[in-house]
Coordinates of C-alpha atoms in Angstrom, one line a residue:
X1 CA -140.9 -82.1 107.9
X2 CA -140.0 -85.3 105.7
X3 CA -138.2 -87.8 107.5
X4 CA -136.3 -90.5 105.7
X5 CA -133.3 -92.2 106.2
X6 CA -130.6 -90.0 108.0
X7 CA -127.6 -92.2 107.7
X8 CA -125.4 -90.8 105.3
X9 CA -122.4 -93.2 102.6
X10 CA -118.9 -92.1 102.7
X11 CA -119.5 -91.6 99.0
X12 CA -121.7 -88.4 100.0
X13 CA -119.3 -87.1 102.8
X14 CA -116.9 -87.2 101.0
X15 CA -118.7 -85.7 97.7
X16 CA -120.1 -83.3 100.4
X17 CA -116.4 -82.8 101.9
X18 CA -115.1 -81.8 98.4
X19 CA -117.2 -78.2 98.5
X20 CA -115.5 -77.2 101.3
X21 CA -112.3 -77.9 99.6
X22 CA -112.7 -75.8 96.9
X23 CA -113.8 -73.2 98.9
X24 CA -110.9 -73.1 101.2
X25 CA -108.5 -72.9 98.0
X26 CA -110.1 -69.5 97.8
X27 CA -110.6 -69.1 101.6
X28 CA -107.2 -69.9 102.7
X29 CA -105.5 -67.7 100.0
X30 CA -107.7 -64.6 101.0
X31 CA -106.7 -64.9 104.6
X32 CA -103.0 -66.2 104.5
X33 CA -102.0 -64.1 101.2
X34 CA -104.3 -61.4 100.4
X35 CA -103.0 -59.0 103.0
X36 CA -99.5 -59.7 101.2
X37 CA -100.8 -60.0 97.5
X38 CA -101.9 -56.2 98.3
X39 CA -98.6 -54.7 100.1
X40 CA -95.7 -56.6 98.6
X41 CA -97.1 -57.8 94.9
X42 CA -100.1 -56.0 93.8
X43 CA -98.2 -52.2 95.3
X44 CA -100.9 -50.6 97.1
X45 CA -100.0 -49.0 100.3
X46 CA -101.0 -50.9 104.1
X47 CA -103.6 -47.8 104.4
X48 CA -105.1 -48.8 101.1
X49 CA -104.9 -52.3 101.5
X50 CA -106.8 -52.1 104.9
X51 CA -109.6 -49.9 103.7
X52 CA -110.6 -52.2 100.6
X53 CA -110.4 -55.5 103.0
X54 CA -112.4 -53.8 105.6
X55 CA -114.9 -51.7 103.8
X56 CA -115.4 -54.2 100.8
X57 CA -115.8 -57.3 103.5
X58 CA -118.0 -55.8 105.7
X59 CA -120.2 -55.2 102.8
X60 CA -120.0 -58.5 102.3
X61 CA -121.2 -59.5 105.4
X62 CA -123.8 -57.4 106.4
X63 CA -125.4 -57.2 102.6
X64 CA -124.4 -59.9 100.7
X65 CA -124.8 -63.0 102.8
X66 CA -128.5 -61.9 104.8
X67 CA -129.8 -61.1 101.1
X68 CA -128.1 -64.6 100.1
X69 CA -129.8 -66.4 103.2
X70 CA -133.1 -64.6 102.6
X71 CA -133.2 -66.4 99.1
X72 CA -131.6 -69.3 99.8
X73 CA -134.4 -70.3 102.2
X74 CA -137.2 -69.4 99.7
X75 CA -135.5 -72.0 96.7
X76 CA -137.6 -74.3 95.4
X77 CA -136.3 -76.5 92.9
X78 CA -136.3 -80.5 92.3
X79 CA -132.8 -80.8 93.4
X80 CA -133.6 -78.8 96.5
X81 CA -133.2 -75.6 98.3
X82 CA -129.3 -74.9 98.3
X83 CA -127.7 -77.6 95.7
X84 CA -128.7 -75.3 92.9
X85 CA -126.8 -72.8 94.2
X86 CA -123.3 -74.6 94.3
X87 CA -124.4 -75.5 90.9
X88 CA -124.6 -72.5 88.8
X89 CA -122.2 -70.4 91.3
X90 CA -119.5 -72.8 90.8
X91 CA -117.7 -71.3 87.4
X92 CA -118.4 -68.3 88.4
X93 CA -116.5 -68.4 91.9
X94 CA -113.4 -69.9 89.6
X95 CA -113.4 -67.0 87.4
X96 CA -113.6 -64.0 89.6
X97 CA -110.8 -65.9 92.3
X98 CA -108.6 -65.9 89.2
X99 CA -108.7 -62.4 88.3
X100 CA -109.0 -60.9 91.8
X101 CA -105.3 -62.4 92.0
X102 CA -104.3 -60.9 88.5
X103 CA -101.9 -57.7 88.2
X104 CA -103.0 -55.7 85.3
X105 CA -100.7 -52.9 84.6
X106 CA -103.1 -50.0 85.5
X107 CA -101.9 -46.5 87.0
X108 CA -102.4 -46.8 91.3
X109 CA -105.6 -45.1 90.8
X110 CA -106.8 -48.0 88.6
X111 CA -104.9 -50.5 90.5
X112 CA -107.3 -49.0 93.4
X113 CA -110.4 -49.5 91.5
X114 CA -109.8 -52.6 90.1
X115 CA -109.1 -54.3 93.2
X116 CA -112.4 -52.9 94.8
X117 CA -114.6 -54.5 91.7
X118 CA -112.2 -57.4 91.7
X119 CA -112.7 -58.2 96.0
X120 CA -116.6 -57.2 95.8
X121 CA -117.1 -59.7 93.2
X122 CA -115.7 -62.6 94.3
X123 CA -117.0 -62.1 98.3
X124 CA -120.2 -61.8 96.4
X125 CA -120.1 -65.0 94.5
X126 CA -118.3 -66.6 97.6
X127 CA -121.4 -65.9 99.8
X128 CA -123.5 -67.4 96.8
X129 CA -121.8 -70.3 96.7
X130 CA -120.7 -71.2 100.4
X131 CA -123.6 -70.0 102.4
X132 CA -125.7 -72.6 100.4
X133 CA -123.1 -75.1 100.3
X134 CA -123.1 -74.7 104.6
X135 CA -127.0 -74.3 105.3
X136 CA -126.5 -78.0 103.0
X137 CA -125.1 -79.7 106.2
X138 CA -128.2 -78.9 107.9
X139 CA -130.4 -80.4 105.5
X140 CA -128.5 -83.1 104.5
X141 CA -129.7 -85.4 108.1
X142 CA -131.1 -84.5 111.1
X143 CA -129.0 -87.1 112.9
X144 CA -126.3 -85.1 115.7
X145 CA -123.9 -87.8 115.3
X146 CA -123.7 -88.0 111.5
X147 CA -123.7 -84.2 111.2
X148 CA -120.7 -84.9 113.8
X149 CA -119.5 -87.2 111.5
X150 CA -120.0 -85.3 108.0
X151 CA -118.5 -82.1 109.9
X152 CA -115.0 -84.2 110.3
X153 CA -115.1 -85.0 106.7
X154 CA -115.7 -81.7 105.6
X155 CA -113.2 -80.2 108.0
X156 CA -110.8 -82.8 107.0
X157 CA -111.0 -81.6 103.7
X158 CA -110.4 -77.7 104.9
X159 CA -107.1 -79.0 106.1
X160 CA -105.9 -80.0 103.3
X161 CA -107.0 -76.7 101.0
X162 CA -105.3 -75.0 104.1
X163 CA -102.2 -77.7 104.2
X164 CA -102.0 -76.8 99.8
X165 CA -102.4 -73.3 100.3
X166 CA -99.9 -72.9 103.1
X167 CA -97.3 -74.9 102.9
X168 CA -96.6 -75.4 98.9
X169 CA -97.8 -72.3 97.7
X170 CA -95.7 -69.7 98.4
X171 CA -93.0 -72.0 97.1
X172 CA -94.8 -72.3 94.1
X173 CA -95.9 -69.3 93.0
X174 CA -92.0 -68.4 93.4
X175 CA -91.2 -71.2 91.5
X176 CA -93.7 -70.7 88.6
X177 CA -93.4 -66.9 88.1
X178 CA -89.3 -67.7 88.1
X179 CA -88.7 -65.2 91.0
X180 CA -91.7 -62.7 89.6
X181 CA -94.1 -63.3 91.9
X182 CA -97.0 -61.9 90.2
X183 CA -97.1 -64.1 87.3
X184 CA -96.9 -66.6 90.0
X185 CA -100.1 -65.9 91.7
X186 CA -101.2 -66.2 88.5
X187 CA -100.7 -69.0 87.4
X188 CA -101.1 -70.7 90.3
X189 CA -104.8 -69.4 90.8
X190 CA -105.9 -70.3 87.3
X191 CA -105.4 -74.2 88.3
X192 CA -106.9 -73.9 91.7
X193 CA -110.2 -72.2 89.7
X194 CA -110.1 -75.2 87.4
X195 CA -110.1 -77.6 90.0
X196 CA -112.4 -75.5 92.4
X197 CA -114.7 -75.7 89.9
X198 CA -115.0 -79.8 88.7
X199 CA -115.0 -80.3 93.3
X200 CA -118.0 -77.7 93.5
X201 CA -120.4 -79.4 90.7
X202 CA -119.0 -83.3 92.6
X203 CA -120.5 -81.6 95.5
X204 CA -123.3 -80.6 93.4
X205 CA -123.8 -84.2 91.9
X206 CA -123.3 -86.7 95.4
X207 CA -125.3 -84.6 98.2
X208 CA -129.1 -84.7 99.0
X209 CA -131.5 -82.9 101.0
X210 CA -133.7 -84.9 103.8
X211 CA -135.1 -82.1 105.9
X212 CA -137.7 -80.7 103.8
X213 CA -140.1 -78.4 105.3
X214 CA -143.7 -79.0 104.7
X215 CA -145.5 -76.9 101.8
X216 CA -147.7 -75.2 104.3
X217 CA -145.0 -73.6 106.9
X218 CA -144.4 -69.9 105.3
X219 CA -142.8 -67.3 106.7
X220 CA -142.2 -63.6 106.5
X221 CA -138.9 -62.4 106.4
X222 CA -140.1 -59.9 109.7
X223 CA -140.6 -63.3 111.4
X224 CA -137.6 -65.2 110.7
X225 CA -135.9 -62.0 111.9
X226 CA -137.6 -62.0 114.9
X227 CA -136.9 -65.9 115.4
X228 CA -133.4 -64.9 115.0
X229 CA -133.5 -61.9 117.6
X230 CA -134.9 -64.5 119.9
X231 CA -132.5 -66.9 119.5
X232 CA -129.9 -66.5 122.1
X233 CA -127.1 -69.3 121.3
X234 CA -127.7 -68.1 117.7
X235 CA -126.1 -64.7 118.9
X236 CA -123.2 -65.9 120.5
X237 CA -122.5 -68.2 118.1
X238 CA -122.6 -65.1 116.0
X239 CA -120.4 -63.2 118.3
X240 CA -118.1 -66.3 118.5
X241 CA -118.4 -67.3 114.8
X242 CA -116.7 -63.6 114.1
X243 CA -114.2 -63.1 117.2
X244 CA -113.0 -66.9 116.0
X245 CA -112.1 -65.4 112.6
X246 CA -110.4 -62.3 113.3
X247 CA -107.7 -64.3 115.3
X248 CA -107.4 -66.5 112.3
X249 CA -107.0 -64.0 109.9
X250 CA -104.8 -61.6 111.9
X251 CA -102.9 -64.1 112.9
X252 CA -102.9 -65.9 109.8
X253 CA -102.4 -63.3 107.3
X254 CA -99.3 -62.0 109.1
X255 CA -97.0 -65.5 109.6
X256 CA -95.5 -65.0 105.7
X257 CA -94.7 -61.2 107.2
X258 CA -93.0 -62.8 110.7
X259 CA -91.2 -65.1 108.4
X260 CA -89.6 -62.7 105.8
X261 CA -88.8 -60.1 108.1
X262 CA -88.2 -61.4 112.1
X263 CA -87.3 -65.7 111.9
X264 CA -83.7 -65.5 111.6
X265 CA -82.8 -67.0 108.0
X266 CA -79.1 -68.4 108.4
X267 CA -80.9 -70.7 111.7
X268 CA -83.7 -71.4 110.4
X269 CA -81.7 -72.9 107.4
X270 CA -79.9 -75.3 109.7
X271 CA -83.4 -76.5 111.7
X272 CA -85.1 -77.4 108.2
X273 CA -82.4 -78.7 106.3
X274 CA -82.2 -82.2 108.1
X275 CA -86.5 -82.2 107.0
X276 CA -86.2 -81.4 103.4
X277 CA -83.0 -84.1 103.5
X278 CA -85.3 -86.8 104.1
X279 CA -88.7 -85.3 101.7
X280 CA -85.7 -84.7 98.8
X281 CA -84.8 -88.5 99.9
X282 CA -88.4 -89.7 99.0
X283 CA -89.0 -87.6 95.9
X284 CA -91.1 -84.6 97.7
X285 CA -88.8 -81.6 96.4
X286 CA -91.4 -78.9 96.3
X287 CA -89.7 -76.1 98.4
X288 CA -87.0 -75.1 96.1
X289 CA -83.8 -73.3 97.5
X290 CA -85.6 -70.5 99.6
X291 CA -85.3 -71.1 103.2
X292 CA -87.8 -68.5 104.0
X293 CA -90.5 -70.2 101.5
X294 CA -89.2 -73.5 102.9
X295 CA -89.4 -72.6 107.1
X296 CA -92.8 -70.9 106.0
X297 CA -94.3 -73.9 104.8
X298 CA -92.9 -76.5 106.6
X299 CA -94.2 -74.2 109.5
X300 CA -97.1 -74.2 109.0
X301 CA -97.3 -78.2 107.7
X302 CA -96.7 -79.1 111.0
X303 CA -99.5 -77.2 112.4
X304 CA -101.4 -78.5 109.8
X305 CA -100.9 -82.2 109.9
X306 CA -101.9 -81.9 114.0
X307 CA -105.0 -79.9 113.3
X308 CA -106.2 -82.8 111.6
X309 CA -105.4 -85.3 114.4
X310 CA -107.3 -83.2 116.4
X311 CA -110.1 -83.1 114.3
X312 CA -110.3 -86.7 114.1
X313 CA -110.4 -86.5 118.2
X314 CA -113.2 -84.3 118.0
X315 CA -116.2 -86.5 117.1
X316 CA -115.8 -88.8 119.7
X317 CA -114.9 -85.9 122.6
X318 CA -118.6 -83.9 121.3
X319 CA -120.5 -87.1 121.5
X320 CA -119.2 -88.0 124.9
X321 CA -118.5 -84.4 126.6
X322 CA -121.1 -82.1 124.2
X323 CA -120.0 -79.4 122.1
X324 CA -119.9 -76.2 123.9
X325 CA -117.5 -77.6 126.4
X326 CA -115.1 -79.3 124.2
X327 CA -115.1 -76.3 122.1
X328 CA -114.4 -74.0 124.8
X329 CA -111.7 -75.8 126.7
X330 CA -109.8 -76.4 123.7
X331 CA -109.8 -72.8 122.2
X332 CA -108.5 -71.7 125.5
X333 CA -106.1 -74.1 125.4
X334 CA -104.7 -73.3 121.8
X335 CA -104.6 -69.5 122.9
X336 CA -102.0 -70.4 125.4
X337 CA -99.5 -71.5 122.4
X338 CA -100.4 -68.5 119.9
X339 CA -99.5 -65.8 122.8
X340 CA -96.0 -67.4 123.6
X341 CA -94.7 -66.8 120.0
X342 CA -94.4 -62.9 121.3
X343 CA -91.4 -63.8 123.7
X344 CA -89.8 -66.3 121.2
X345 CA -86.6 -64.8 120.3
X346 CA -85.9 -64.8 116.0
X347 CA -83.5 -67.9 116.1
X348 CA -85.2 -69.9 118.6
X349 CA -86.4 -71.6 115.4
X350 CA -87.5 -74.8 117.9
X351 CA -89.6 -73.4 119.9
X352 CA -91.5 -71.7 117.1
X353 CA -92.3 -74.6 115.1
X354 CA -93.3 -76.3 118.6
X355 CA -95.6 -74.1 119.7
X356 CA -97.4 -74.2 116.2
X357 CA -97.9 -77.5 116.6
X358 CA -99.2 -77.7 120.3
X359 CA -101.8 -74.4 118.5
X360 CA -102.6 -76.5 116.0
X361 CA -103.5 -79.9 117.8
X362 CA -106.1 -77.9 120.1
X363 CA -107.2 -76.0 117.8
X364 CA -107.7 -78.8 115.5
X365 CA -110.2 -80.7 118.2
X366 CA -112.1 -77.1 117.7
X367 CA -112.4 -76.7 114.4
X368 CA -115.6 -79.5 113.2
X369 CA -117.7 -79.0 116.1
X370 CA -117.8 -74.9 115.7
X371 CA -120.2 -75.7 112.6
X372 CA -122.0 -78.4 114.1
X373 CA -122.6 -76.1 116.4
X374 CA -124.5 -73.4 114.4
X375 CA -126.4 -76.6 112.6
X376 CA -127.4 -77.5 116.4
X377 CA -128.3 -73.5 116.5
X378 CA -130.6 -73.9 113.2
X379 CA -132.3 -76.9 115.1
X380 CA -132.6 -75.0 118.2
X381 CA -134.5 -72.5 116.3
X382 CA -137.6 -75.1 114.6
X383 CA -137.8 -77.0 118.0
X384 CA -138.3 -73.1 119.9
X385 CA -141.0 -71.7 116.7
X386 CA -142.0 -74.6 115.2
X387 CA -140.6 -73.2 112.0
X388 CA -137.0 -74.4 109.9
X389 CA -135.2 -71.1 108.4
X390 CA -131.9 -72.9 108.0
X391 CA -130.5 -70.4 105.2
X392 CA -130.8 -67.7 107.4
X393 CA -129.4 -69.1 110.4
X394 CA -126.0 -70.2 108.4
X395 CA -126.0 -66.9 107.0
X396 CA -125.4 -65.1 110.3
X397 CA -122.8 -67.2 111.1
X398 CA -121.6 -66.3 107.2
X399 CA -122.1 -62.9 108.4
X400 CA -119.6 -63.8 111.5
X401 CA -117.3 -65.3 109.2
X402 CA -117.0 -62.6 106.6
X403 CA -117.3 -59.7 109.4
X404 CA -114.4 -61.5 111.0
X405 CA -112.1 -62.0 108.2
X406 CA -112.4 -58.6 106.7
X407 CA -112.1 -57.1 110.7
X408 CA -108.8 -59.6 111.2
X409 CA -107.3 -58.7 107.5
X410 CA -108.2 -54.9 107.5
X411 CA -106.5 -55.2 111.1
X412 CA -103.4 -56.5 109.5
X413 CA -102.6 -54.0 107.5
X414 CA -103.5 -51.2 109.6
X415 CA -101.3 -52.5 112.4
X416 CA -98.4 -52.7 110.1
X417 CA -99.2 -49.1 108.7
X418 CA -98.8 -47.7 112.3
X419 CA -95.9 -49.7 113.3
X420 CA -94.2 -48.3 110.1
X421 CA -93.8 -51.6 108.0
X422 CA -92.2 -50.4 104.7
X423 CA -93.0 -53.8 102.1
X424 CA -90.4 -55.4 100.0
X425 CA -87.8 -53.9 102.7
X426 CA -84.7 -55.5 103.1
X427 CA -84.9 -54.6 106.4
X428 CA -87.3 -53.4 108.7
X429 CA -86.9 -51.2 112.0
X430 CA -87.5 -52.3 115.5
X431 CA -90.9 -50.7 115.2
X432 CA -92.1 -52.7 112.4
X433 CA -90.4 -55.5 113.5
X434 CA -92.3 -55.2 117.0
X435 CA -95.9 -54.7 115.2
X436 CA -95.3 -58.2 113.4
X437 CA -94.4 -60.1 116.7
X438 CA -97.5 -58.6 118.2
X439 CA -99.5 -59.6 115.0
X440 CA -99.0 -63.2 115.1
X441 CA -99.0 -63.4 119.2
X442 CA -100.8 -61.0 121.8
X443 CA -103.2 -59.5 119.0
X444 CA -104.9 -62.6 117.9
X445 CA -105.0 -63.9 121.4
X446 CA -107.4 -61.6 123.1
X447 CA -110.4 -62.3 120.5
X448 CA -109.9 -66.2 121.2
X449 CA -109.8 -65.9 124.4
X450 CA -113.4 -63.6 124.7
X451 CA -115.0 -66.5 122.7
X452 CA -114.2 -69.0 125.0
X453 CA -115.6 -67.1 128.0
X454 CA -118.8 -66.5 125.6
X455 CA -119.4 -69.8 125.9
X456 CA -120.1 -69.6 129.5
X457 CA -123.5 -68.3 128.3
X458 CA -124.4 -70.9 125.9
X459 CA -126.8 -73.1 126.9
X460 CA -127.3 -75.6 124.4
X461 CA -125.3 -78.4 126.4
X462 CA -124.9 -81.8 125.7
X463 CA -128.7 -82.7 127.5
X464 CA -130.4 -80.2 125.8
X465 CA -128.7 -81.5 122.5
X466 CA -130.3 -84.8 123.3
X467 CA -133.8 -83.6 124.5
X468 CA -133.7 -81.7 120.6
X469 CA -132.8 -84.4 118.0
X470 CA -135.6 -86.3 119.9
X471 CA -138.6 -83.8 120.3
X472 CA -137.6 -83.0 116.7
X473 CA -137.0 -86.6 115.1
X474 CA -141.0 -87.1 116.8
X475 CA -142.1 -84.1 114.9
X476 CA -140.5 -84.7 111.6
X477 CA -141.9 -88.4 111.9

């Protein structure tokens, strides 16, 4: 391996940082919107909606990102092995993101199709784009504590695609399709692929790769299979990587639902107005005159902002404690505040936006070291063989991801489809209403809290972290 300086400028954390922000503007809208985009927008039925989201995403995962690894790893260019793939996957990613929100006016039947073609393409170019982009941060040093470091950038940057997409834009797209929400969406996702796209080619532009592997290591694809298959923390981190994900979709995709058709609108009124008194007071009027879109996003700001304070706690608690156990402690901890919004009656608006809070503090401490983790996994792997597949390693846990999301959005819809959930209903019955409150509470709990007693098996503790970035930094010099 080449070993040069590891130290990494803001400038590239930050340049690095602005991939994952792009990203998320197409992330966060598939997992907080696309479940709704399908039922209450687009007009396809729950049943429908959950068979394209699970069928198309698994797909994804078990096709798409392994072939996407596979090559990734074998790149050879003079900008590296995965920058060239941000590079000409970049427009690309914009385009299909925009048109995989459009409504064309095709018969169901069409509207079927077209949403299939629409979802496969852009998970395609997504897993072109992002598994590259994440197998970067292994490449990028070999150093644990700036990969720490450059994980809390890059997460920091997720929270704010995820503070965008969930707290202004269901406001906006209300706002900007004049009540029609499908012109919306529209218009809405044609600026997020413009500016997706200039983030994605900075990324492209203010990154390099460090860890190159020497000419001679080669490898069959049989044997970096095998390394994998021998690789125990790589398959929990699989295992956790897609439990992790179906809680965050499922629970994620079904808040806008809990708010339109459970939170009690005349109370939650009251609880917000004294908030957007003093935003309208310093010139942020982007809610508009819809409590719901208001509560919804102000909701989930305040989870938001306190995911990011405990991101910025979670660099210093992995370097001091080690990452499996700050990990594990704290997603047990967040689970506690997600199952609680089951007994949380529909005007006990207070408690609600509490315990999103609390969930998103934990949570937040979580959220960095979960990919450090899997770069930690990748390193693991070339200190056990001898032998750096990092592409491939990042693409199981893209595998994870994917799996998870379409498993948590498919499981969505389905739930609502058997509790009777009837969309654009003015009112729902106590079945449907039930199914919601089980969506964003008991549901999404139970796969949190089977990850966190996963962890019980990892072994790559905060010694053997240590005994690693040495034997390897010895290797590589």
């Amino acid at each position: 391996m080449n070993y040069i300086s590891q130290k990494l400028s803001i400038k590239e954390k930050i340049g690095y940082s602005l991939g994952d922000l792009a990203a998320n503007l197409v992330f966060q809208t598939l997992m907080t919107y696309l479940a709704y985009f399908y039922t209450d927008i687009y007009g396809l039925s729950p049943t429908h909606s959950s068979i394209i989201m699970l069928v198309v995403g698994l797909i994804a995962a078990f096709i798409f990102n392994p072939i996407i690894g596979v090559l990734a790893d074998r790149t050879s260019t003079k900008w590296g092995k995965f920058r060239p793939w941000i590079l000409i996957t970049a427009i690309p990613l914009g385009a299909i993101a925009l048109l995989a929100f459009t409504t064309p006016d095709f018969s169901y039947q069409g509207k079927v199709i077209y949403a299939v073609i629409t979802y496969t393409l852009l998970l395609l170019f997504y897993a072109s784009n992002n598994l590259p982009y994440s197998a970067l941060s292994g490449v990028i040093t070999g150093d644990m504590r700036e990969r720490n470091s450059l994980s809390s950038y890059r997460f920091v940057a997720v929270m704010f695609a995820q503070f965008f997409v969930q707290v202004f834009m269901l406001g906006i797209i209300k706002s900007a399709g004049n009540g029609d929400k499908a012109i919306g969406i529209e218009k809405v996702m044609t600026a997020l692929a413009i500016i997706g796209t200039i983030m994605l080619l900075i990324t492209f532009l203010t990154t390099k790769e460090r860890i190159i592997p020497k000419p001679e290591q080669k490898s069959s694809i049989k044997e970096d299979l095998s390394d994998l298959m021998k690789n125990k923390p790589w398959v929990i981190m699989l295992s956790l990587t897609t439990l992790v994900f179906i809680t965050l979709a499922m629970k994620g995709g079904s808040y806008v639902y809990y708010f339109e058709n459970y939170v009690n609108k005349e109370q939650l009124a009251i609880f917000i107005q004294p908030i957007l008194e003093v935003l309208s007071n310093i010139g942020l009027n982007y809610f508009g005159n819809d409590p719901i879109a208001a509560g919804f996003g102000l909701f989930n700001a305040g989870g938001i902002i306190f995911m990011i304070v405990g991101i910025t706690l979670s660099k210093s608690l992995a370097d001091k404690y080690g990452k499996r156990n700050i990990f594990g402690l704290f997603l047990f901890i967040s689970t506690l505040f997600i199952m609680a919004f089951y007994f949380f009656s529909s005007t006990s608006i207070r408690l609600i936006f509490f315990s999103q809070i609390f969930h998103g503090f934990f949570y937040g401490i979580t959220i960095p070291i979960l990919w450090a983790m899997i770069a930690d996994v990748a390193d693991y792997s070339e200190w056990l063989n001898n032998r750096r597949a990092t592409a491939i390693i990042f693409s199981a846990m893209m595998v994870g991801l994917k799996a998870g999301l379409s498993i948590g959005g498919a499981l969505t819809t389905l739930v609502l489809g058997y509790f009777h959930y009837k969309p654009n209903s003015l009112t729902q019955t106590e079945t449907a209403i039930n199914g919601i409150k089980l969506l964003v509470s008991i549901f999404p709990s139970i796969p949190f809290l089977v990850g966190a007693a996963l962890l019980f098996f990892y072994k790559i503790n905060k010694k053997m972290e240590v005994q690693i970035e040495t034997d390897l930094k010895e290797r590589r010099t």
